[in-house]
């Protein structure tokens, strides 16, 4: 007769997988997503600027659905776009004009958990 068929799918800690069941001579397919490992890459990882400063970008590479943020760790580097996102994106930032002493200054941003270094010279 007619009626529901109960089934369960075990948790998946690996890659995506597919399976089938045969119910009353009919094939029923089941697809299960795998666990996404969020590994992030940034490019470049460091830059140098002249005293005039200016705008630039950093590429973030990440699997879809993996969230990340970008923050400046110094006042003279401002994030102007892409301060957070998921998957592949671009972070835009600007380095302020440098008129102080000493001859060089160094700063960082933290982008998708990675250290991004900025050196600025007069």
PDB file of C-alpha atoms in Angstrom:
ATOM      1  CA  UNK A   1       0.000   0.000   0.000  1.00  0.00           C
ATOM      2  CA  UNK A   2       0.814   3.663   0.096  1.00  0.00           C
ATOM      3  CA  UNK A   3       2.864   5.169   2.891  1.00  0.00           C
ATOM      4  CA  UNK A   4       5.977   7.102   3.782  1.00  0.00           C
ATOM      5  CA  UNK A   5       9.440   5.613   3.835  1.00  0.00           C
ATOM      6  CA  UNK A   6      11.603   6.904   6.650  1.00  0.00           C
ATOM      7  CA  UNK A   7      15.348   7.125   6.146  1.00  0.00           C
ATOM      8  CA  UNK A   8      18.273   8.973   7.658  1.00  0.00           C
ATOM      9  CA  UNK A   9      21.613  10.155   6.370  1.00  0.00           C
ATOM     10  CA  UNK A  10      24.669   9.958   8.616  1.00  0.00           C
ATOM     11  CA  UNK A  11      26.696  13.156   9.156  1.00  0.00           C
ATOM     12  CA  UNK A  12      29.374  13.725   6.554  1.00  0.00           C
ATOM     13  CA  UNK A  13      32.818  14.902   7.645  1.00  0.00           C
ATOM     14  CA  UNK A  14      34.425  14.354   4.247  1.00  0.00           C
ATOM     15  CA  UNK A  15      33.848  15.325   0.643  1.00  0.00           C
ATOM     16  CA  UNK A  16      30.467  15.454  -1.115  1.00  0.00           C
ATOM     17  CA  UNK A  17      28.872  12.078  -1.709  1.00  0.00           C
ATOM     18  CA  UNK A  18      25.949  10.536  -3.546  1.00  0.00           C
ATOM     19  CA  UNK A  19      23.922   7.404  -2.896  1.00  0.00           C
ATOM     20  CA  UNK A  20      20.806   5.637  -4.063  1.00  0.00           C
ATOM     21  CA  UNK A  21      17.998   3.650  -2.507  1.00  0.00           C
ATOM     22  CA  UNK A  22      15.565   1.386  -4.273  1.00  0.00           C
ATOM     23  CA  UNK A  23      12.008   1.810  -2.997  1.00  0.00           C
ATOM     24  CA  UNK A  24       9.250  -0.259  -4.599  1.00  0.00           C
ATOM     25  CA  UNK A  25      11.435  -0.877  -7.663  1.00  0.00           C
ATOM     26  CA  UNK A  26      12.094   2.867  -8.071  1.00  0.00           C
ATOM     27  CA  UNK A  27      15.545   4.406  -7.602  1.00  0.00           C
ATOM     28  CA  UNK A  28      15.750   7.329  -5.218  1.00  0.00           C
ATOM     29  CA  UNK A  29      18.955   9.428  -5.275  1.00  0.00           C
ATOM     30  CA  UNK A  30      20.458  11.194  -2.278  1.00  0.00           C
ATOM     31  CA  UNK A  31      23.209  13.815  -2.553  1.00  0.00           C
ATOM     32  CA  UNK A  32      25.053  15.180   0.475  1.00  0.00           C
ATOM     33  CA  UNK A  33      27.393  18.164   0.524  1.00  0.00           C
ATOM     34  CA  UNK A  34      30.838  17.716   1.955  1.00  0.00           C
ATOM     35  CA  UNK A  35      32.496  19.729   4.652  1.00  0.00           C
ATOM     36  CA  UNK A  36      34.015  22.912   3.253  1.00  0.00           C
ATOM     37  CA  UNK A  37      37.467  23.673   4.617  1.00  0.00           C
ATOM     38  CA  UNK A  38      37.911  27.419   4.724  1.00  0.00           C
ATOM     39  CA  UNK A  39      41.455  28.098   3.585  1.00  0.00           C
ATOM     40  CA  UNK A  40      42.228  31.693   2.661  1.00  0.00           C
ATOM     41  CA  UNK A  41      44.932  33.202   0.466  1.00  0.00           C
ATOM     42  CA  UNK A  42      45.768  36.852  -0.157  1.00  0.00           C
ATOM     43  CA  UNK A  43      47.802  38.329  -2.984  1.00  0.00           C
ATOM     44  CA  UNK A  44      50.021  40.211  -2.661  1.00  0.00           C
ATOM     45  CA  UNK A  45      51.076  39.734   0.978  1.00  0.00           C
ATOM     46  CA  UNK A  46      53.176  42.924   1.183  1.00  0.00           C
ATOM     47  CA  UNK A  47      53.617  46.209  -0.644  1.00  0.00           C
ATOM     48  CA  UNK A  48      55.781  49.332  -0.591  1.00  0.00           C
ATOM     49  CA  UNK A  49      54.537  52.881  -1.096  1.00  0.00           C
ATOM     50  CA  UNK A  50      56.272  56.188  -1.723  1.00  0.00           C
ATOM     51  CA  UNK A  51      55.574  59.063   0.665  1.00  0.00           C
ATOM     52  CA  UNK A  52      52.620  60.185  -1.496  1.00  0.00           C
ATOM     53  CA  UNK A  53      50.677  57.019  -0.539  1.00  0.00           C
ATOM     54  CA  UNK A  54      47.592  56.227  -2.588  1.00  0.00           C
ATOM     55  CA  UNK A  55      45.043  53.508  -3.338  1.00  0.00           C
ATOM     56  CA  UNK A  56      45.651  49.803  -4.001  1.00  0.00           C
ATOM     57  CA  UNK A  57      43.935  46.421  -3.761  1.00  0.00           C
ATOM     58  CA  UNK A  58      44.499  42.947  -2.343  1.00  0.00           C
ATOM     59  CA  UNK A  59      42.902  39.822  -3.843  1.00  0.00           C
ATOM     60  CA  UNK A  60      41.323  37.352  -1.429  1.00  0.00           C
ATOM     61  CA  UNK A  61      40.891  33.754  -2.575  1.00  0.00           C
ATOM     62  CA  UNK A  62      38.521  31.583  -0.537  1.00  0.00           C
ATOM     63  CA  UNK A  63      35.990  28.803  -1.080  1.00  0.00           C
ATOM     64  CA  UNK A  64      32.374  29.886  -1.606  1.00  0.00           C
ATOM     65  CA  UNK A  65      30.574  30.279   1.695  1.00  0.00           C
ATOM     66  CA  UNK A  66      33.754  30.956   3.681  1.00  0.00           C
ATOM     67  CA  UNK A  67      33.421  34.322   5.415  1.00  0.00           C
ATOM     68  CA  UNK A  68      36.353  36.647   6.109  1.00  0.00           C
ATOM     69  CA  UNK A  69      37.032  40.225   7.214  1.00  0.00           C
ATOM     70  CA  UNK A  70      39.716  42.843   6.602  1.00  0.00           C
ATOM     71  CA  UNK A  71      40.872  45.376   9.210  1.00  0.00           C
ATOM     72  CA  UNK A  72      43.634  47.962   9.271  1.00  0.00           C
ATOM     73  CA  UNK A  73      45.940  47.769  12.271  1.00  0.00           C
ATOM     74  CA  UNK A  74      47.223  51.354  11.879  1.00  0.00           C
ATOM     75  CA  UNK A  75      45.489  54.699  11.441  1.00  0.00           C
ATOM     76  CA  UNK A  76      47.252  55.638   8.182  1.00  0.00           C
ATOM     77  CA  UNK A  77      45.898  52.674   6.181  1.00  0.00           C
ATOM     78  CA  UNK A  78      42.160  52.896   5.448  1.00  0.00           C
ATOM     79  CA  UNK A  79      40.040  50.120   3.997  1.00  0.00           C
ATOM     80  CA  UNK A  80      37.886  51.727   1.339  1.00  0.00           C
ATOM     81  CA  UNK A  81      36.005  48.684   0.017  1.00  0.00           C
ATOM     82  CA  UNK A  82      35.532  44.972   0.621  1.00  0.00           C
ATOM     83  CA  UNK A  83      36.005  45.025   4.401  1.00  0.00           C
ATOM     84  CA  UNK A  84      34.233  41.664   4.596  1.00  0.00           C
ATOM     85  CA  UNK A  85      33.004  39.006   2.249  1.00  0.00           C
ATOM     86  CA  UNK A  86      32.647  35.357   1.361  1.00  0.00           C
ATOM     87  CA  UNK A  87      34.528  33.520  -1.334  1.00  0.00           C
ATOM     88  CA  UNK A  88      36.798  35.363  -3.784  1.00  0.00           C
ATOM     89  CA  UNK A  89      36.766  39.152  -3.464  1.00  0.00           C
ATOM     90  CA  UNK A  90      38.961  42.247  -3.616  1.00  0.00           C
ATOM     91  CA  UNK A  91      39.865  44.476  -0.668  1.00  0.00           C
ATOM     92  CA  UNK A  92      40.470  48.122  -1.592  1.00  0.00           C
ATOM     93  CA  UNK A  93      42.541  50.336   0.668  1.00  0.00           C
ATOM     94  CA  UNK A  94      44.344  53.651   0.722  1.00  0.00           C
ATOM     95  CA  UNK A  95      47.644  54.680   2.313  1.00  0.00           C
ATOM     96  CA  UNK A  96      47.854  58.251   3.623  1.00  0.00           C
ATOM     97  CA  UNK A  97      50.568  60.736   2.688  1.00  0.00           C
ATOM     98  CA  UNK A  98      53.640  60.391   4.923  1.00  0.00           C
ATOM     99  CA  UNK A  99      55.372  63.567   6.076  1.00  0.00           C
ATOM    100  CA  UNK A 100      56.726  62.462   9.454  1.00  0.00           C
ATOM    101  CA  UNK A 101      59.908  60.968  10.796  1.00  0.00           C
ATOM    102  CA  UNK A 102      61.677  58.518  10.643  1.00  0.00           C
ATOM    103  CA  UNK A 103      62.462  57.837   7.002  1.00  0.00           C
ATOM    104  CA  UNK A 104      60.171  54.743   6.802  1.00  0.00           C
ATOM    105  CA  UNK A 105      57.042  53.523   8.502  1.00  0.00           C
ATOM    106  CA  UNK A 106      55.595  50.027   8.581  1.00  0.00           C
ATOM    107  CA  UNK A 107      52.024  48.939   9.154  1.00  0.00           C
ATOM    108  CA  UNK A 108      49.777  45.932   8.726  1.00  0.00           C
ATOM    109  CA  UNK A 109      46.273  44.913   7.863  1.00  0.00           C
ATOM    110  CA  UNK A 110      44.717  41.606   8.829  1.00  0.00           C
ATOM    111  CA  UNK A 111      42.899  40.197   5.809  1.00  0.00           C
ATOM    112  CA  UNK A 112      41.139  36.823   5.995  1.00  0.00           C
ATOM    113  CA  UNK A 113      43.270  35.997   9.028  1.00  0.00           C
ATOM    114  CA  UNK A 114      46.527  36.697   7.165  1.00  0.00           C
ATOM    115  CA  UNK A 115      49.032  39.456   7.853  1.00  0.00           C
ATOM    116  CA  UNK A 116      49.387  42.025   5.050  1.00  0.00           C
ATOM    117  CA  UNK A 117      52.458  44.287   5.393  1.00  0.00           C
ATOM    118  CA  UNK A 118      52.776  47.873   4.148  1.00  0.00           C
ATOM    119  CA  UNK A 119      56.069  49.780   4.077  1.00  0.00           C
ATOM    120  CA  UNK A 120      56.056  53.472   3.265  1.00  0.00           C
ATOM    121  CA  UNK A 121      59.253  55.461   2.577  1.00  0.00           C
ATOM    122  CA  UNK A 122      59.968  59.175   2.275  1.00  0.00           C
TER     123      UNK A 122
END
